[in-house]
mmCIF file of C-alpha atoms in Angstrom:
data_model
loop_
_atom_site.group_PDB
_atom_site.id
_atom_site.type_symbol
_atom_site.label_atom_id
_atom_site.label_comp_id
_atom_site.label_asym_id
_atom_site.label_seq_id
_atom_site.Cartn_x
_atom_site.Cartn_y
_atom_site.Cartn_z
ATOM 1 C CA MET C 1 15.217 -24.675 -27.970
ATOM 2 C CA GLY C 2 18.695 -23.615 -28.958
ATOM 3 C CA TYR C 3 19.589 -20.492 -31.707
ATOM 4 C CA ASP C 4 18.668 -20.783 -35.392
ATOM 5 C CA VAL C 5 22.175 -21.617 -37.213
ATOM 6 C CA THR C 6 21.378 -19.428 -39.789
ATOM 7 C CA ARG C 7 21.553 -16.177 -37.541
ATOM 8 C CA PHE C 8 25.820 -17.157 -36.632
ATOM 9 C CA GLN C 9 28.616 -15.715 -38.917
ATOM 10 C CA GLY C 10 30.810 -17.889 -40.250
ATOM 11 C CA ASP C 11 30.866 -22.214 -39.951
ATOM 12 C CA VAL C 12 29.540 -23.608 -36.709
ATOM 13 C CA ASP C 13 31.163 -26.445 -34.612
ATOM 14 C CA LYS C 14 28.804 -29.502 -35.099
ATOM 15 C CA ASP C 15 30.287 -30.124 -31.858
ATOM 16 C CA ILE C 16 28.205 -27.415 -30.110
ATOM 17 C CA ILE C 17 24.950 -27.646 -32.218
ATOM 18 C CA CYS C 18 22.344 -29.428 -29.846
ATOM 19 C CA PRO C 19 20.978 -33.066 -31.941
ATOM 20 C CA ILE C 20 17.382 -32.535 -31.153
ATOM 21 C CA PHE C 21 16.888 -29.296 -32.230
ATOM 22 C CA SER C 22 19.618 -28.929 -34.567
ATOM 23 C CA GLY C 23 20.218 -25.623 -33.365
ATOM 24 C CA VAL C 24 22.955 -23.398 -31.537
ATOM 25 C CA LEU C 25 23.344 -25.302 -28.346
ATOM 26 C CA GLU C 26 21.609 -23.077 -25.205
ATOM 27 C CA GLU C 27 21.826 -23.772 -21.745
ATOM 28 C CA PRO C 28 23.872 -25.972 -22.330
ATOM 29 C CA VAL C 29 23.544 -29.387 -20.379
ATOM 30 C CA GLN C 30 25.505 -33.096 -20.774
ATOM 31 C CA ALA C 31 24.605 -36.555 -19.531
ATOM 32 C CA PRO C 32 27.251 -37.866 -17.394
ATOM 33 C CA HIS C 33 28.669 -40.619 -18.571
ATOM 34 C CA CYS C 34 28.612 -40.236 -22.905
ATOM 35 C CA GLU C 35 28.968 -36.801 -22.095
ATOM 36 C CA HIS C 36 26.677 -35.857 -24.952
ATOM 37 C CA ALA C 37 25.452 -32.097 -24.286
ATOM 38 C CA PHE C 38 22.341 -30.890 -25.315
ATOM 39 C CA CYS C 39 20.374 -27.746 -24.803
ATOM 40 C CA ASN C 40 18.869 -27.954 -21.422
ATOM 41 C CA ALA C 41 15.055 -27.139 -22.659
ATOM 42 C CA CYS C 42 15.484 -29.547 -25.436
ATOM 43 C CA ILE C 43 16.410 -32.976 -23.128
ATOM 44 C CA THR C 44 13.948 -31.630 -20.618
ATOM 45 C CA GLN C 45 10.892 -32.095 -23.164
ATOM 46 C CA TRP C 46 12.556 -35.219 -24.866
ATOM 47 C CA PHE C 47 12.540 -37.118 -21.581
ATOM 48 C CA SER C 48 9.347 -36.490 -21.335
ATOM 49 C CA GLN C 49 8.902 -39.277 -24.142
ATOM 50 C CA GLN C 50 11.619 -41.692 -22.740
ATOM 51 C CA GLN C 51 14.463 -41.434 -20.351
ATOM 52 C CA THR C 52 17.311 -41.994 -22.451
ATOM 53 C CA CYS C 53 19.922 -40.471 -24.226
ATOM 54 C CA LEU C 54 18.948 -39.487 -27.884
ATOM 55 C CA GLU C 55 22.386 -39.732 -29.317
ATOM 56 C CA ASP C 56 23.647 -43.610 -27.416
ATOM 57 C CA GLN C 57 20.202 -44.836 -26.171
ATOM 58 C CA SER C 58 22.036 -45.062 -22.333
ATOM 59 C CA VAL C 59 19.911 -44.623 -19.585
ATOM 60 C CA VAL C 60 19.381 -40.772 -18.271
ATOM 61 C CA ASN C 61 17.582 -38.538 -16.813
ATOM 62 C CA VAL C 62 16.639 -34.962 -15.427
ATOM 63 C CA ALA C 63 18.924 -35.410 -12.569
ATOM 64 C CA HIS C 64 21.335 -37.003 -13.949
ATOM 65 C CA LEU C 65 22.410 -33.799 -16.079
ATOM 66 C CA ARG C 66 25.236 -31.966 -15.740
ATOM 67 C CA PRO C 67 26.878 -28.258 -17.269
ATOM 68 C CA VAL C 68 28.902 -28.625 -20.071
ATOM 69 C CA PRO C 69 32.477 -28.258 -19.848
ATOM 70 C CA TRP C 70 34.147 -24.719 -19.423
ATOM 71 C CA ILE C 71 36.094 -24.628 -22.894
ATOM 72 C CA MET C 72 31.929 -25.392 -24.961
ATOM 73 C CA ARG C 73 31.180 -22.624 -22.709
ATOM 74 C CA ASN C 74 33.948 -20.352 -23.651
ATOM 75 C CA MET C 75 33.555 -21.815 -28.022
ATOM 76 C CA LEU C 76 29.518 -20.778 -27.748
ATOM 77 C CA SER C 77 30.129 -17.218 -25.833
ATOM 78 C CA LYS C 78 32.316 -16.012 -28.964
ATOM 79 C CA LEU C 79 30.292 -16.772 -31.918
ATOM 80 C CA GLN C 80 28.885 -13.877 -33.011
ATOM 81 C CA ILE C 81 25.274 -14.040 -33.533
ATOM 82 C CA ALA C 82 22.481 -11.329 -35.529
ATOM 83 C CA CYS C 83 20.153 -9.830 -32.818
ATOM 84 C CA ASP C 84 16.825 -10.800 -32.682
ATOM 85 C CA ASN C 85 15.168 -8.318 -33.968
ATOM 86 C CA ALA C 86 17.193 -8.388 -37.425
ATOM 87 C CA VAL C 87 13.274 -8.509 -38.772
ATOM 88 C CA PHE C 88 12.378 -5.242 -37.838
ATOM 89 C CA GLY C 89 15.150 -3.309 -38.986
ATOM 90 C CA CYS C 90 17.903 -4.259 -36.235
ATOM 91 C CA SER C 91 21.591 -4.632 -38.258
ATOM 92 C CA ALA C 92 23.683 -5.498 -34.884
ATOM 93 C CA VAL C 93 25.751 -8.706 -34.891
ATOM 94 C CA VAL C 94 27.188 -9.547 -31.444
ATOM 95 C CA ARG C 95 29.027 -11.581 -29.333
ATOM 96 C CA LEU C 96 26.506 -14.704 -28.067
ATOM 97 C CA ASP C 97 27.600 -14.074 -24.343
ATOM 98 C CA ASN C 98 26.407 -10.128 -24.797
ATOM 99 C CA LEU C 99 23.247 -11.062 -26.616
ATOM 100 C CA MET C 100 21.079 -10.181 -23.820
ATOM 101 C CA SER C 101 23.172 -7.368 -22.968
ATOM 102 C CA HIS C 102 22.671 -6.157 -26.129
ATOM 103 C CA LEU C 103 18.973 -6.652 -26.704
ATOM 104 C CA SER C 104 17.710 -5.235 -22.815
ATOM 105 C CA ASP C 105 18.717 -1.771 -24.793
ATOM 106 C CA CYS C 106 17.868 -2.807 -28.843
ATOM 107 C CA GLU C 107 15.460 0.222 -29.986
ATOM 108 C CA HIS C 108 13.998 -1.899 -32.697
ATOM 109 C CA ASN C 109 12.750 -4.498 -30.180
ATOM 110 C CA PRO C 110 8.995 -4.516 -31.110
ATOM 111 C CA LYS C 111 8.107 -4.213 -27.072
ATOM 112 C CA TRP C 112 10.570 -1.719 -27.051
ATOM 113 C CA PRO C 113 8.517 1.063 -24.595
ATOM 114 C CA VAL C 114 6.974 4.463 -26.639
ATOM 115 C CA THR C 115 5.003 7.454 -26.056
ATOM 116 C CA CYS C 116 2.386 8.660 -27.811
ATOM 117 C CA GLU C 117 2.578 11.842 -29.483
ATOM 118 C CA GLN C 118 -0.421 12.360 -30.630
ATOM 119 C CA GLY C 119 -1.917 13.594 -27.358
ATOM 120 C CA CYS C 120 -2.728 11.130 -24.624
ATOM 121 C CA GLY C 121 1.323 10.431 -23.350
ATOM 122 C CA LEU C 122 0.507 7.300 -22.822
ATOM 123 C CA GLU C 123 3.014 4.402 -22.910
ATOM 124 C CA MET C 124 2.694 1.542 -25.073
ATOM 125 C CA PRO C 125 5.044 -1.263 -26.904
ATOM 126 C CA LYS C 126 6.513 -0.254 -30.302
ATOM 127 C CA ASP C 127 3.772 -2.552 -32.089
ATOM 128 C CA GLU C 128 1.204 -1.632 -30.452
ATOM 129 C CA LEU C 129 1.398 2.548 -31.975
ATOM 130 C CA PRO C 130 0.165 1.751 -35.246
ATOM 131 C CA ASN C 131 -3.318 0.654 -34.102
ATOM 132 C CA HIS C 132 -3.051 2.934 -31.255
ATOM 133 C CA ASN C 133 -6.303 5.442 -30.598
ATOM 134 C CA CYS C 134 -5.649 8.767 -28.547
ATOM 135 C CA ILE C 135 -9.768 8.799 -28.115
ATOM 136 C CA LYS C 136 -10.435 5.041 -27.610
ATOM 137 C CA HIS C 137 -8.495 5.482 -24.905
ATOM 138 C CA LEU C 138 -9.232 8.184 -23.605
ATOM 139 C CA ARG C 139 -12.637 7.246 -23.476
ATOM 140 C CA SER C 140 -12.291 3.910 -22.108
ATOM 141 C CA VAL C 141 -9.783 5.775 -18.863
ATOM 142 C CA VAL C 142 -13.237 7.839 -18.420
ATOM 143 C CA GLN C 143 -15.218 4.295 -18.239
ATOM 144 C CA GLN C 144 -12.671 2.995 -15.815
ATOM 145 C CA GLN C 145 -12.881 6.557 -13.394
ATOM 146 C CA GLN C 146 -16.819 6.356 -14.082
ATOM 147 C CA THR C 147 -16.128 2.186 -12.801
ATOM 148 C CA ARG C 148 -14.143 3.313 -9.751
ATOM 149 C CA MET C 149 -16.286 6.327 -8.709
ATOM 150 C CA ALA C 150 -19.410 4.015 -8.127
ATOM 151 C CA GLU C 151 -17.777 1.944 -6.267
ATOM 152 C CA LEU C 152 -16.655 3.563 -3.918
ATOM 153 C CA GLU C 153 -19.516 5.790 -4.339
ATOM 154 C CA LYS C 154 -21.529 2.125 -2.851
ATOM 155 C CA THR C 155 -18.984 0.987 -1.025
ATOM 156 C CA ALA C 156 -19.432 4.945 1.293
ATOM 157 C CA ALA C 157 -23.014 4.176 1.273
ATOM 158 C CA GLU C 158 -22.321 0.743 2.877
ATOM 159 C CA HIS C 159 -20.123 1.834 5.410
ATOM 160 C CA LYS C 160 -22.790 4.555 5.898
ATOM 161 C CA HIS C 161 -25.902 2.591 5.937
ATOM 162 C CA GLN C 162 -23.742 0.171 8.793
ATOM 163 C CA LEU C 163 -23.367 2.673 10.530
ATOM 164 C CA ALA C 164 -26.751 4.044 11.085
ATOM 165 C CA GLU C 165 -27.522 0.240 11.930
ATOM 166 C CA GLN C 166 -24.772 0.652 14.475
ATOM 167 C CA LYS C 167 -26.213 3.370 16.062
ATOM 168 C CA ARG C 168 -29.379 2.207 15.729
ATOM 169 C CA ASP C 169 -28.600 -0.642 17.655
ATOM 170 C CA ILE C 170 -26.395 1.529 20.653
ATOM 171 C CA GLN C 171 -30.176 2.975 20.696
ATOM 172 C CA LEU C 172 -32.080 0.006 21.188
ATOM 173 C CA LEU C 173 -29.693 -1.512 23.623
ATOM 174 C CA LYS C 174 -29.840 2.031 25.626
ATOM 175 C CA ALA C 175 -33.714 1.654 25.759
ATOM 176 C CA TYR C 176 -33.501 -1.525 26.988
ATOM 177 C CA MET C 177 -30.997 -1.151 29.892
ATOM 178 C CA ARG C 178 -33.386 2.220 31.064
ATOM 179 C CA ALA C 179 -36.048 -1.006 30.561
ATOM 180 C CA VAL C 180 -33.393 -2.524 32.980
ATOM 181 C CA ARG C 181 -32.940 -0.532 35.311
ATOM 182 C CA SER C 182 -36.116 0.063 36.053
ATOM 183 C CA VAL C 183 -36.564 -3.743 37.209
ATOM 184 C CA ASN C 184 -33.088 -4.665 39.033
ATOM 185 C CA PRO C 185 -31.425 -1.123 39.774
ATOM 186 C CA ASN C 186 -28.619 -3.242 40.954
ATOM 187 C CA LEU C 187 -28.113 -2.762 37.113
ATOM 188 C CA GLN C 188 -28.155 0.719 37.185
ATOM 189 C CA ASN C 189 -24.347 0.762 36.313
ATOM 190 C CA LEU C 190 -23.913 -1.180 33.112
ATOM 191 C CA GLU C 191 -25.878 1.766 30.751
ATOM 192 C CA GLU C 192 -22.716 4.373 32.024
ATOM 193 C CA THR C 193 -20.388 1.079 30.635
ATOM 194 C CA ILE C 194 -21.953 0.943 27.426
ATOM 195 C CA GLU C 195 -21.862 4.719 26.858
ATOM 196 C CA TYR C 196 -18.032 4.877 28.539
ATOM 197 C CA ASN C 197 -16.926 1.783 25.546
ATOM 198 C CA GLU C 198 -18.786 3.744 22.953
ATOM 199 C CA ILE C 199 -16.984 6.914 23.634
ATOM 200 C CA LEU C 200 -13.523 5.241 23.942
ATOM 201 C CA GLU C 201 -14.440 3.106 20.279
ATOM 202 C CA TRP C 202 -14.642 7.152 19.304
ATOM 203 C CA VAL C 203 -11.315 8.421 20.470
ATOM 204 C CA ASN C 204 -9.150 5.277 19.784
ATOM 205 C CA SER C 205 -11.101 6.206 15.977
ATOM 206 C CA LEU C 206 -9.245 9.830 15.829
ATOM 207 C CA GLN C 207 -5.770 10.285 14.506
ATOM 208 C CA PRO C 208 -3.139 11.180 16.441
ATOM 209 C CA ALA C 209 -1.675 14.849 17.027
ATOM 210 C CA ARG C 210 1.550 16.069 17.653
ATOM 211 C CA VAL C 211 1.202 20.084 19.135
ATOM 212 C CA THR C 212 4.447 22.083 18.133
ATOM 213 C CA HIS C 213 3.292 24.975 20.229
ATOM 214 C CA TRP C 214 1.480 25.051 22.978
ATOM 215 C CA GLY C 215 1.688 28.388 23.878
ATOM 216 C CA ARG C 216 -0.279 29.213 21.222
ATOM 217 C CA MET C 217 -3.466 27.766 22.849
ATOM 218 C CA ILE C 218 -6.899 29.974 22.625
ATOM 219 C CA SER C 219 -8.124 29.381 26.411
ATOM 220 C CA ASN C 220 -11.343 31.576 25.661
ATOM 221 C CA PRO C 221 -12.288 31.304 21.961
ATOM 222 C CA ASP C 222 -15.463 33.123 21.006
ATOM 223 C CA ALA C 223 -19.251 31.710 20.202
ATOM 224 C CA VAL C 224 -18.269 31.798 16.714
ATOM 225 C CA LEU C 225 -15.417 29.617 16.921
ATOM 226 C CA GLN C 226 -16.968 27.177 19.578
ATOM 227 C CA ALA C 227 -19.992 26.430 17.013
ATOM 228 C CA VAL C 228 -17.123 25.685 14.193
ATOM 229 C CA ILE C 229 -15.627 22.969 16.737
ATOM 230 C CA LYS C 230 -18.796 21.287 17.889
ATOM 231 C CA ARG C 231 -20.249 21.355 14.219
ATOM 232 C CA SER C 232 -16.531 19.477 13.353
ATOM 233 C CA LEU C 233 -17.184 17.043 16.592
ATOM 234 C CA VAL C 234 -20.893 16.152 15.282
ATOM 235 C CA GLU C 235 -19.341 15.703 11.558
ATOM 236 C CA ILE C 236 -16.239 12.828 12.991
ATOM 237 C CA GLY C 237 -19.013 10.918 14.997
ATOM 238 C CA CYS C 238 -18.462 12.319 18.483
ATOM 239 C CA PRO C 239 -21.183 10.788 20.467
ATOM 240 C CA ALA C 240 -23.643 13.635 21.279
ATOM 241 C CA SER C 241 -24.204 12.922 24.713
ATOM 242 C CA ILE C 242 -20.860 14.524 25.124
ATOM 243 C CA VAL C 243 -20.471 17.209 22.332
ATOM 244 C CA ASN C 244 -21.764 20.704 24.421
ATOM 245 C CA GLU C 245 -19.519 19.429 27.605
ATOM 246 C CA LEU C 246 -16.348 18.605 25.244
ATOM 247 C CA ILE C 247 -17.514 22.326 23.761
ATOM 248 C CA GLU C 248 -18.373 23.979 27.171
ATOM 249 C CA LYS C 249 -14.249 22.760 28.803
ATOM 250 C CA ALA C 250 -13.171 24.493 25.466
ATOM 251 C CA HIS C 251 -12.819 27.949 27.470
ATOM 252 C CA GLU C 252 -10.592 27.957 30.576
ATOM 253 C CA ARG C 253 -13.545 28.633 33.315
ATOM 254 C CA SER C 254 -13.984 24.892 32.711
ATOM 255 C CA TRP C 255 -10.421 23.911 33.057
ATOM 256 C CA PRO C 256 -8.794 21.702 35.829
ATOM 257 C CA GLN C 257 -7.074 23.693 38.288
ATOM 258 C CA GLY C 258 -3.858 22.722 36.395
ATOM 259 C CA LEU C 259 -4.816 25.083 34.021
ATOM 260 C CA ALA C 260 -6.705 27.427 35.225
ATOM 261 C CA THR C 261 -4.736 30.347 33.990
ATOM 262 C CA LEU C 262 -1.687 31.545 32.172
ATOM 263 C CA GLU C 263 0.747 31.994 35.038
ATOM 264 C CA THR C 264 -0.104 27.827 36.494
ATOM 265 C CA ARG C 265 0.154 26.677 32.457
ATOM 266 C CA GLN C 266 3.144 28.137 32.124
ATOM 267 C CA MET C 267 4.273 25.876 35.122
ATOM 268 C CA ASN C 268 2.886 23.074 33.803
ATOM 269 C CA HIS C 269 4.183 23.427 30.694
ATOM 270 C CA ARG C 270 6.672 20.296 31.110
ATOM 271 C CA TYR C 271 3.500 18.232 31.932
ATOM 272 C CA TYR C 272 1.995 18.552 28.391
ATOM 273 C CA GLU C 273 4.452 16.302 26.561
ATOM 274 C CA ASN C 274 2.796 13.580 28.656
ATOM 275 C CA TYR C 275 -0.851 14.831 26.654
ATOM 276 C CA MET C 276 -2.283 12.200 24.214
ATOM 277 C CA ALA C 277 -4.154 14.478 21.877
ATOM 278 C CA LYS C 278 -5.822 13.696 19.161
ATOM 279 C CA ARG C 279 -6.887 16.328 16.294
ATOM 280 C CA ILE C 280 -9.835 17.253 14.655
ATOM 281 C CA PRO C 281 -9.268 16.478 11.569
ATOM 282 C CA CYS C 282 -8.819 20.595 9.500
ATOM 283 C CA LYS C 283 -8.634 21.946 12.198
ATOM 284 C CA GLN C 284 -6.075 23.616 14.337
ATOM 285 C CA ALA C 285 -7.694 21.696 17.632
ATOM 286 C CA VAL C 286 -7.388 18.760 19.627
ATOM 287 C CA ILE C 287 -9.413 16.769 22.145
ATOM 288 C CA VAL C 288 -7.627 15.448 25.039
ATOM 289 C CA MET C 289 -9.833 12.994 26.322
ATOM 290 C CA ALA C 290 -9.728 11.705 30.087
ATOM 291 C CA CYS C 291 -10.089 7.889 29.330
ATOM 292 C CA GLU C 292 -6.901 8.057 27.903
ATOM 293 C CA LYS C 293 -4.502 10.570 30.888
ATOM 294 C CA GLN C 294 -5.202 8.281 33.773
ATOM 295 C CA HIS C 295 -1.229 8.512 33.786
ATOM 296 C CA MET C 296 -2.253 12.465 34.274
ATOM 297 C CA GLY C 297 -2.682 14.046 37.503
ATOM 298 C CA GLU C 298 -6.671 14.796 38.472
ATOM 299 C CA ASP C 299 -5.553 18.364 38.470
ATOM 300 C CA MET C 300 -4.557 18.104 34.551
ATOM 301 C CA VAL C 301 -7.064 16.307 33.428
ATOM 302 C CA GLN C 302 -11.411 16.882 33.094
ATOM 303 C CA GLU C 303 -14.051 14.359 32.816
ATOM 304 C CA PRO C 304 -15.267 13.570 30.022
ATOM 305 C CA GLY C 305 -12.320 15.365 27.961
ATOM 306 C CA LEU C 306 -11.128 18.921 26.607
ATOM 307 C CA VAL C 307 -11.164 21.123 23.711
ATOM 308 C CA MET C 308 -7.894 22.965 23.212
ATOM 309 C CA ILE C 309 -7.870 25.354 20.228
ATOM 310 C CA PHE C 310 -4.758 26.881 18.551
ATOM 311 C CA VAL C 311 -3.710 29.798 17.071
ATOM 312 C CA HIS C 312 -1.714 27.464 14.665
ATOM 313 C CA GLY C 313 1.325 24.206 16.038
ATOM 314 C CA VAL C 314 -1.081 20.759 15.082
ATOM 315 C CA GLU C 315 0.248 18.402 13.445
ATOM 316 C CA GLU C 316 -1.519 14.790 12.696
ATOM 317 C CA ILE C 317 1.485 12.025 13.831
#
């Protein structure tokens, strides 16, 4: 909407005064035929009332407007203007074409970011600092955190309820299929299909893992370590039908022929990179499920899968 003439040093040529705002031209444009110049914002607002040039009443609209000649832009750029923040203590006078650069660094800008030094460390606009209250701010932060925690707890409770309902639905479906099987033996494989899909869904929910030290496998974990891993499997939702079987296969005595002894493991070491391992959270242990190993030979996999425990070297991908 133009610059106030009183902000400029010296006399200002009348040819660079906007006839609408009566201030120095800001983002100037001109009518194509009469070449009268206006602030872009001023003439655009004027056109909302009538589609004519304010100076000579010739017909013109926004689409007709053109940039002013370079000589006028050059005149404007050389004008010396007082900073916008003069009322806040800034005494700087700069060229008009340098005004925006100065304003971005002007420390007298009331919106200049400052940090509260009274204790809370909050960053805020400079003009808000006098009315800032650390205690009030910190209480607001605590209330926001409490609200967020309540929302998270509510969401977690809803998810837990949904999971419980899904498990109940699965159990009911299994019971239904058992009843159907007793009537129609041809459907006896449907229950196994449902169980397989449940296992596959659980496997897909686990985090993929990379093993960096295959030679650090604990091939015969003791009962205590097995109990720890079993509890972790239960906590991450492992289907109850395979928990015990997986734990039994954590020992090399239950591993397939290609993993059965230290010698065979060393000989088949090159095949380990083809394993798609899933990590047991927070444990140096992985699950290697047969449903993901169809590309492996039977001597390297075991139904429904294996638990491998390591001293170290398990990373999530």
